[in-house]
Short mmCIF file of C-alpha atoms in Angstrom, two decimals:
data_model
loop_
_atom_site.label_atom_id
_atom_site.label_comp_id
_atom_site.label_asym_id
_atom_site.label_seq_id
_atom_site.Cartn_x
_atom_site.Cartn_y
_atom_site.Cartn_z
CA MET H 1 41.38 58.06 126.66
CA HIS H 2 44.02 56.99 128.64
CA GLU H 3 42.34 58.41 131.87
CA GLU H 4 39.97 56.91 131.20
CA LEU H 5 41.16 53.71 131.22
CA GLU H 6 42.89 54.24 133.99
CA ASN H 7 39.38 55.34 135.95
CA PHE H 8 38.34 51.62 134.77
CA GLU H 9 41.19 49.83 137.05
CA ARG H 10 40.12 52.82 139.58
CA ASN H 11 37.24 51.07 139.53
CA HIS H 12 37.82 47.47 138.85
CA VAL H 13 34.77 47.91 135.71
CA TRP H 14 36.05 44.46 134.06
CA ASP H 15 37.71 41.46 134.31
CA LEU H 16 40.40 40.11 130.88
CA VAL H 17 38.62 36.42 130.11
CA GLU H 18 38.72 33.60 128.08
CA PRO H 19 35.45 34.32 125.88
CA PRO H 20 33.11 31.19 126.90
CA PRO H 21 31.09 29.69 124.57
CA ASN H 22 28.00 31.49 121.51
CA CYS H 23 29.27 34.10 123.67
CA ARG H 24 28.58 37.43 121.89
CA PRO H 25 30.59 40.54 123.07
CA ILE H 26 29.38 43.73 122.80
CA GLY H 27 31.33 46.55 120.89
CA THR H 28 33.47 49.50 121.81
CA LYS H 29 34.26 52.90 120.80
CA TRP H 30 35.28 56.34 121.16
CA VAL H 31 33.32 59.14 121.73
CA PHE H 32 35.50 62.78 122.28
CA LYS H 33 32.89 65.83 123.90
CA ASN H 34 33.91 69.52 124.73
CA LYS H 35 32.17 69.99 128.64
CA ARG H 36 31.14 73.63 128.60
CA GLY H 37 30.40 76.78 131.39
CA GLU H 38 27.98 78.86 131.43
CA ASP H 39 30.15 81.39 129.20
CA GLY H 40 30.72 79.23 126.69
CA MET H 41 34.16 78.07 127.18
CA VAL H 42 35.28 74.68 126.93
CA VAL H 43 35.97 73.72 130.59
CA ARG H 44 37.42 70.26 129.74
CA ASN H 45 38.10 67.47 127.31
CA LYS H 46 35.99 64.06 127.48
CA ALA H 47 36.97 61.00 125.97
CA ARG H 48 34.69 57.64 127.37
CA LEU H 49 34.64 54.21 125.85
CA VAL H 50 31.06 53.71 125.20
CA ALA H 51 29.41 49.99 124.38
CA GLN H 52 27.47 49.38 121.28
CA GLY H 53 24.98 46.51 121.80
CA PHE H 54 22.62 45.47 124.41
CA CYS H 55 23.71 42.67 126.22
CA GLN H 56 20.02 40.12 125.97
CA LYS H 57 19.88 37.10 128.26
CA GLU H 58 16.19 34.89 128.13
CA GLY H 59 14.95 35.11 131.44
CA ILE H 60 16.66 38.80 132.48
CA ASP H 61 13.42 40.92 132.34
CA TYR H 62 15.36 44.38 130.60
CA GLU H 63 12.62 46.23 130.75
CA GLU H 64 13.74 47.70 133.74
CA THR H 65 16.17 49.82 131.64
CA PHE H 66 15.10 53.34 133.03
CA ALA H 67 16.52 55.44 135.55
CA PRO H 68 13.95 58.25 137.25
CA VAL H 69 15.26 61.90 136.49
CA ALA H 70 14.02 64.73 138.12
CA ARG H 71 11.85 66.95 136.10
CA LEU H 72 12.18 70.66 135.58
CA GLU H 73 9.28 71.65 137.59
CA GLY H 74 10.97 70.19 140.59
CA ILE H 75 14.10 71.63 140.12
CA ARG H 76 12.03 74.83 139.98
CA ILE H 77 9.97 73.79 143.28
CA LEU H 78 14.04 73.21 145.61
CA LEU H 79 15.00 76.73 143.68
CA ALA H 80 11.90 78.44 145.18
CA PHE H 81 11.95 76.95 148.23
CA ALA H 82 16.13 77.31 149.07
CA ALA H 83 16.11 80.97 148.69
CA SER H 84 12.33 81.20 150.47
CA LYS H 85 15.10 79.33 153.32
CA GLY H 86 17.84 81.33 152.96
CA PHE H 87 20.63 79.15 152.13
CA LYS H 88 22.22 78.19 149.02
CA LEU H 89 22.30 74.67 146.49
CA GLN H 90 25.82 73.79 145.83
CA GLN H 91 26.22 71.43 142.73
CA ILE H 92 28.68 68.41 142.36
CA ASP H 93 29.27 66.68 139.59
CA VAL H 94 30.05 62.34 139.98
CA LYS H 95 32.54 61.73 137.92
CA SER H 96 31.49 58.74 135.13
CA ALA H 97 29.02 57.78 136.86
CA PHE H 98 27.84 54.76 135.36
CA LEU H 99 31.61 53.04 135.92
CA ASN H 100 29.48 52.74 139.42
CA GLY H 101 26.48 50.50 138.43
CA PHE H 102 27.26 47.59 139.94
CA ILE H 103 26.35 44.50 136.96
CA GLU H 104 24.47 41.73 139.63
CA GLU H 105 21.88 39.82 137.10
CA GLU H 106 23.95 39.63 134.62
CA GLU H 107 26.60 38.40 132.51
CA VAL H 108 27.74 41.37 130.19
CA TYR H 109 30.51 40.90 127.93
CA VAL H 110 32.37 43.18 125.81
CA ARG H 111 35.67 43.74 123.35
CA GLN H 112 38.17 45.60 123.61
CA PRO H 113 38.87 49.12 123.35
CA PRO H 114 40.49 49.86 119.67
CA GLY H 115 43.68 50.83 120.17
CA PHE H 116 44.58 49.75 122.97
CA GLU H 117 44.09 45.18 122.59
CA SER H 118 45.73 43.14 124.83
CA ALA H 119 49.51 42.44 122.82
CA ARG H 120 49.45 39.04 124.80
CA PHE H 121 45.76 37.44 124.74
CA PRO H 122 44.32 39.91 122.05
CA ASP H 123 41.34 36.86 121.64
CA ARG H 124 40.42 37.79 125.49
CA VAL H 125 37.09 40.12 126.24
CA TYR H 126 36.51 42.01 128.82
CA LYS H 127 33.71 40.48 131.88
CA LEU H 128 31.92 43.41 132.55
CA ARG H 129 31.90 44.52 137.13
CA LYS H 130 30.57 48.20 136.44
CA ALA H 131 27.66 48.91 133.65
CA LEU H 132 29.12 51.70 130.73
CA TYR H 133 28.60 53.33 129.68
CA GLY H 134 25.99 53.35 126.48
CA LEU H 135 24.79 49.72 127.88
CA LYS H 136 21.69 50.07 129.05
CA GLN H 137 21.39 48.90 131.95
CA ALA H 138 23.58 51.79 132.68
CA PRO H 139 21.27 54.56 134.16
CA ARG H 140 19.04 51.73 136.14
CA ALA H 141 22.19 50.43 137.67
CA TRP H 142 23.73 53.50 139.04
CA TYR H 143 20.96 54.65 140.42
CA ALA H 144 20.20 51.88 142.00
CA ARG H 145 24.16 52.27 143.80
CA LEU H 146 23.83 55.84 144.46
CA LYS H 147 20.30 55.30 145.74
CA SER H 148 21.43 52.60 148.08
CA PHE H 149 24.82 54.65 149.41
CA LEU H 150 22.03 57.80 150.23
CA LEU H 151 19.50 55.56 152.01
CA LYS H 152 22.48 53.75 154.28
CA SER H 153 23.15 57.44 155.49
CA GLY H 154 20.48 58.30 156.80
CA PHE H 155 18.00 60.05 153.28
CA VAL H 156 14.47 59.89 153.16
CA MET H 157 13.56 58.92 149.51
CA GLY H 158 10.66 62.07 148.41
CA SER H 159 7.33 60.12 147.80
CA VAL H 160 6.22 61.70 144.17
CA ASP H 161 9.94 62.04 143.72
CA GLU H 162 12.41 59.50 143.47
CA THR H 163 14.95 61.44 142.29
CA LEU H 164 13.88 63.87 145.92
CA PHE H 165 16.07 63.29 149.37
CA LEU H 166 15.93 64.21 152.67
CA LEU H 167 18.20 64.19 155.80
CA SER H 168 16.96 65.51 158.63
CA ARG H 169 19.39 65.35 162.46
CA GLY H 170 18.86 68.03 164.83
CA GLY H 171 16.17 70.17 163.41
CA ASP H 172 17.75 70.36 161.31
CA THR H 173 17.29 69.64 156.72
CA LEU H 174 18.94 68.25 153.78
CA ILE H 175 17.77 68.04 150.82
CA VAL H 176 19.81 66.32 147.44
CA GLN H 177 17.87 66.94 144.61
CA ILE H 178 19.63 63.81 141.71
CA TYR H 179 19.38 64.38 137.46
CA ILE H 180 22.01 61.33 136.27
CA ASP H 181 24.88 61.83 137.46
CA ASP H 182 24.72 65.66 138.57
CA ILE H 183 23.15 66.11 141.37
CA ILE H 184 22.05 69.49 143.39
CA PHE H 185 21.79 70.31 147.29
CA GLY H 186 21.47 72.74 149.99
CA GLY H 187 20.65 72.03 153.93
CA SER H 188 20.10 74.49 156.25
CA SER H 189 23.56 73.77 158.56
CA HIS H 190 26.67 74.21 156.87
CA ALA H 191 28.24 71.55 158.81
CA LEU H 192 25.41 69.36 156.89
CA VAL H 193 26.21 70.23 153.94
CA SER H 194 30.27 70.05 153.91
CA SER H 195 29.46 66.85 156.09
CA PHE H 196 27.35 65.69 153.21
CA ALA H 197 29.81 66.43 150.08
CA GLU H 198 33.53 64.44 152.23
CA GLN H 199 30.01 61.37 151.75
CA MET H 200 30.37 61.82 148.33
CA SER H 201 33.77 62.41 147.44
CA ARG H 202 34.94 59.39 149.73
CA GLU H 203 32.45 57.20 148.02
CA PHE H 204 33.12 58.37 144.80
CA GLU H 205 34.79 60.59 142.96
CA MET H 206 34.32 64.44 142.05
CA SER H 207 35.16 66.48 139.03
CA LEU H 208 33.14 69.69 140.28
CA MET H 209 31.66 71.02 143.41
CA GLY H 210 30.77 74.54 144.13
CA GLU H 211 28.03 76.91 144.24
CA LEU H 212 24.82 75.85 141.77
CA GLN H 213 25.81 77.78 139.31
CA PHE H 214 25.06 76.00 136.05
CA PHE H 215 22.62 73.78 135.29
CA LEU H 216 20.49 71.85 132.15
CA GLY H 217 21.08 74.89 130.60
CA LEU H 218 19.74 77.04 132.73
CA GLN H 219 22.33 79.24 134.53
CA ILE H 220 21.59 80.20 138.59
CA LYS H 221 22.71 83.64 140.13
CA GLN H 222 21.77 83.22 144.19
CA GLY H 223 21.86 86.03 146.16
CA PRO H 224 21.27 87.18 149.50
CA GLU H 225 17.43 88.89 148.49
CA GLY H 226 16.83 85.41 146.43
CA THR H 227 17.47 83.58 143.33
CA PHE H 228 17.62 84.90 139.81
CA VAL H 229 17.29 81.82 136.46
CA HIS H 230 17.56 82.31 133.18
CA GLN H 231 18.61 81.13 130.19
CA ALA H 232 20.37 83.67 128.41
CA LYS H 233 23.53 81.22 126.97
CA TYR H 234 20.46 79.34 126.03
CA THR H 235 19.23 81.72 124.31
CA LYS H 236 21.72 83.89 122.19
CA ASP H 237 23.06 80.07 120.17
CA ILE H 238 19.71 79.18 119.07
CA LEU H 239 19.07 83.26 117.26
CA LYS H 240 23.09 82.17 116.47
CA LYS H 241 22.11 78.54 114.95
CA PHE H 242 19.27 80.39 112.67
CA GLU H 243 20.85 83.15 112.40
CA MET H 244 18.28 85.66 113.90
CA GLY H 245 21.25 87.55 116.33
CA ASP H 246 21.09 90.55 113.55
CA SER H 247 16.86 90.39 112.90
CA LYS H 248 14.84 93.71 114.25
CA PRO H 249 13.95 93.30 117.73
CA MET H 250 10.06 92.86 118.78
CA THR H 251 8.86 94.28 122.06
CA THR H 252 6.07 91.36 122.34
CA PRO H 253 6.09 87.25 121.14
CA MET H 254 2.68 87.74 118.87
CA SER H 255 1.01 89.70 117.98
CA THR H 256 -2.72 90.47 119.11
CA ASN H 257 -4.11 90.15 115.05
CA THR H 258 -2.23 86.93 114.41
CA THR H 259 -4.51 84.87 112.82
CA LEU H 260 -2.78 81.20 112.47
CA ASP H 261 -4.69 77.72 110.81
CA ALA H 262 -3.95 75.01 108.70
CA ASP H 263 -2.97 77.44 105.63
CA GLU H 264 -3.30 74.69 103.28
CA ASP H 265 -2.43 76.71 100.03
CA GLY H 266 0.63 77.76 101.85
CA GLU H 267 4.49 77.92 100.82
CA ALA H 268 6.36 75.05 102.58
CA VAL H 269 8.89 75.92 104.86
CA ASP H 270 11.53 73.09 105.57
CA GLN H 271 10.39 70.74 108.27
CA LYS H 272 13.48 69.29 109.37
CA GLU H 273 14.33 73.50 110.19
CA PHE H 274 11.17 74.27 111.55
CA ARG H 275 10.86 71.43 113.75
CA GLY H 276 13.67 72.23 115.09
CA MET H 277 12.94 75.70 115.52
CA ILE H 278 10.00 74.52 118.16
CA GLY H 279 11.86 71.64 119.56
CA LEU H 280 14.55 73.61 120.67
CA LEU H 281 12.01 76.80 122.20
CA LEU H 282 10.15 74.36 123.79
CA TYR H 283 13.23 73.67 126.51
CA LEU H 284 13.14 77.37 126.78
CA THR H 285 10.01 77.52 128.38
CA ALA H 286 11.84 75.67 130.95
CA THR H 287 12.64 79.68 132.03
CA ARG H 288 10.59 81.90 130.16
CA PRO H 289 6.62 81.29 130.54
CA ASP H 290 6.68 83.74 128.71
CA ILE H 291 6.62 82.01 125.30
CA GLN H 292 4.70 79.48 126.38
CA PHE H 293 1.75 79.75 124.65
CA ALA H 294 3.47 80.59 121.36
CA ALA H 295 5.53 77.87 121.42
CA SER H 296 3.55 75.21 121.52
CA PRO H 297 3.60 72.49 119.43
CA ARG H 298 0.76 72.73 116.87
CA THR H 299 -0.07 74.36 112.68
CA SER H 300 2.22 77.99 113.04
CA HIS H 301 3.31 79.10 110.12
CA ARG H 302 7.06 79.66 109.98
CA GLN H 303 6.77 83.38 109.95
CA ALA H 304 4.72 83.39 112.98
CA VAL H 305 8.21 81.56 114.74
CA LYS H 306 10.84 84.01 113.13
CA ARG H 307 8.26 86.48 115.12
CA ILE H 308 8.81 84.32 118.30
CA PHE H 309 13.33 84.91 117.47
CA ARG H 310 13.48 88.69 117.08
CA TYR H 311 11.75 89.00 120.46
CA LEU H 312 13.73 86.90 122.37
CA LYS H 313 16.17 88.98 120.60
CA PHE H 314 14.71 92.11 122.21
CA THR H 315 14.36 89.80 125.85
CA PRO H 316 17.43 87.29 126.08
CA GLU H 317 17.56 87.70 129.86
CA LEU H 318 14.37 87.22 130.36
CA GLY H 319 13.87 84.48 133.53
CA VAL H 320 11.92 83.36 136.49
CA TRP H 321 12.25 85.22 140.28
CA TYR H 322 12.58 83.78 143.50
CA SER H 323 12.81 86.12 146.26
CA SER H 324 13.93 85.34 150.08
CA GLY H 325 10.97 87.17 151.46
CA SER H 326 8.72 84.64 149.80
CA SER H 327 6.16 82.05 151.56
CA LEU H 328 5.37 78.31 150.97
CA PHE H 329 2.14 78.99 149.98
CA LEU H 330 1.63 76.84 147.42
CA ARG H 331 -1.88 78.13 144.96
CA GLY H 332 -2.48 76.77 141.61
CA PHE H 333 -4.86 79.26 138.98
CA SER H 334 -5.95 77.91 135.14
CA ASP H 335 -7.95 79.79 132.55
CA ALA H 336 -9.19 78.79 128.96
CA ASP H 337 -10.42 80.59 126.18
CA HIS H 338 -13.78 79.28 123.94
CA ALA H 339 -13.17 77.64 121.18
CA GLY H 340 -10.02 79.43 120.08
CA CYS H 341 -8.48 77.31 117.64
CA ARG H 342 -10.05 78.13 113.81
CA ILE H 343 -9.76 74.74 112.44
CA ASP H 344 -11.43 72.34 115.05
CA ARG H 345 -13.24 74.66 117.81
CA LYS H 346 -11.13 73.16 120.56
CA SER H 347 -9.78 75.58 123.22
CA THR H 348 -7.19 76.22 124.74
CA SER H 349 -6.22 75.86 129.33
CA GLY H 350 -3.37 77.94 131.29
CA THR H 351 -2.55 77.14 133.68
CA CYS H 352 0.52 77.73 136.46
CA GLN H 353 1.77 77.17 139.94
CA LEU H 354 3.30 79.14 142.44
CA LEU H 355 5.10 78.98 146.03
CA GLY H 356 4.36 81.83 147.29
CA THR H 357 4.94 84.62 144.87
CA SER H 358 7.90 82.42 142.74
CA LEU H 359 6.20 80.35 140.05
CA VAL H 360 6.87 77.32 139.60
CA SER H 361 5.27 75.95 137.40
CA TRP H 362 3.21 76.73 133.87
CA SER H 363 1.42 74.83 130.72
CA SER H 364 -0.40 75.94 127.56
CA ARG H 365 -2.04 73.28 125.85
CA LYS H 366 -5.24 73.05 123.89
CA GLN H 367 -8.14 70.77 125.08
CA ALA H 368 -8.21 66.97 123.94
CA SER H 369 -12.25 67.74 123.05
CA VAL H 370 -14.57 71.16 122.39
CA SER H 371 -15.75 72.81 125.42
CA LEU H 372 -19.32 74.34 125.60
CA SER H 373 -18.66 76.53 128.00
CA THR H 374 -15.41 78.14 129.97
CA THR H 375 -13.88 77.97 134.19
CA LYS H 376 -12.12 79.82 136.09
CA ARG H 377 -10.21 78.33 138.80
CA VAL H 378 -7.97 79.45 141.90
CA HIS H 379 -6.97 75.88 143.87
CA SER H 380 -4.91 77.01 147.19
CA CYS H 381 -2.88 74.70 149.95
CA ARG H 382 -0.62 75.31 152.67
#
C-alpha cells in the first residue's frame, strides 16, 4: 500500500484540497491481488487503490469511457506474422498504467484512502490530475496517453485495429500491439526493438519486460522453427475447478452418435455451475478450434459438457502451431450442415481463416434463419 501511494506521489496523480461547494467526492478502497506466472506461482503481490463510483457532471459526454483492446484474432495474426518473418516478440507491462492517463475535461474529487487519512487535514479531499483505477474514465484516459506517445514517436495506427501500431524506419519494421497495460512488440531490427524498449522505459515505469511467454492466459513458446500457442495451465485449472482431474480421458470431444435436443423432461442441473463450465470452455477456444463446435453456447446436457472435459484431460497441451516457413497468403474456408438442429431445423456454419499454413481465426455458430440449401466456398487474397 505504501508503494502504491509513493507511486501516486511520483506521478503527481492528485492534490489534497479543500472540498468545493456541493462537492460529492468518490469513495476509495484497497484491492489486493496475487499476480501469477505461467507455472501458477505468485510472481507479485499487488495492492491497488481503486475508485468506488462514477463522476458525473452536466455537459460532459461520459459515453466515451471505453478503451479499444486487441482481439484474440489480431494477437494470433501477429504471432503468425512474427513467426513467418523470423523475429521474436517481446512483452512489457506498464506499472499502474491508468495513473498515466490525464483527466482534462472534468474535475474529479475522491476521498482520502482508508487507513491513510491526513492527521492535519482529515476533512480534505483529493483532486485528481490523472486517472485512478476504478474510475470509468480511466481506460479512455490511459489509451489516449499511450496513443499520443506512439503517434509522436512516428508510429502509424492501424486503419482497422486501433490497438495495432506500425513504425517503418530504413527498411525495418516495428509492430506494437496493445491490450490495456500489456504491450507486445517485435520487429525486423534488434536495434529498433531495443530503442523502443528504452523509449517506453523513459516515458513510463515498467514492471515486466522480456520475451513473450505468457499473455492473457496464453502460453507462448517461440523458437527458430516457429511458435506454439497453448493453454495447458488454463486447461488444468478448469479440470481442477470442476473436480475432473481424475476423470477417465476421452479421445474425442463428442460422440458421432450424440444427439442433443431441449430434453425438457430431463433432470434439471445447477444452472450456475453449467454456465460456468460453458464460459470457461469458450475462452479455451482461443487456442482450441477442436472444441469450437462442442462448446458453442446453446441447449445441451451437462453430460455432454463433461465429455468435453474428459477430452481435455486426454489433450491438455494441444494448441496451435505457427511455422516459420509459412507464407503470408491469406485463405478462408466456410461450410455448413443442413438443418442440423433438431429443435428449429437451423443449420450450423463453420469458418476458418489461415495465414499461409497458420490457422489464425475460426468460428462455429448456428445460423439466424432456416436455410433451404448448403454452400461451400473458398476465399483467397494476398
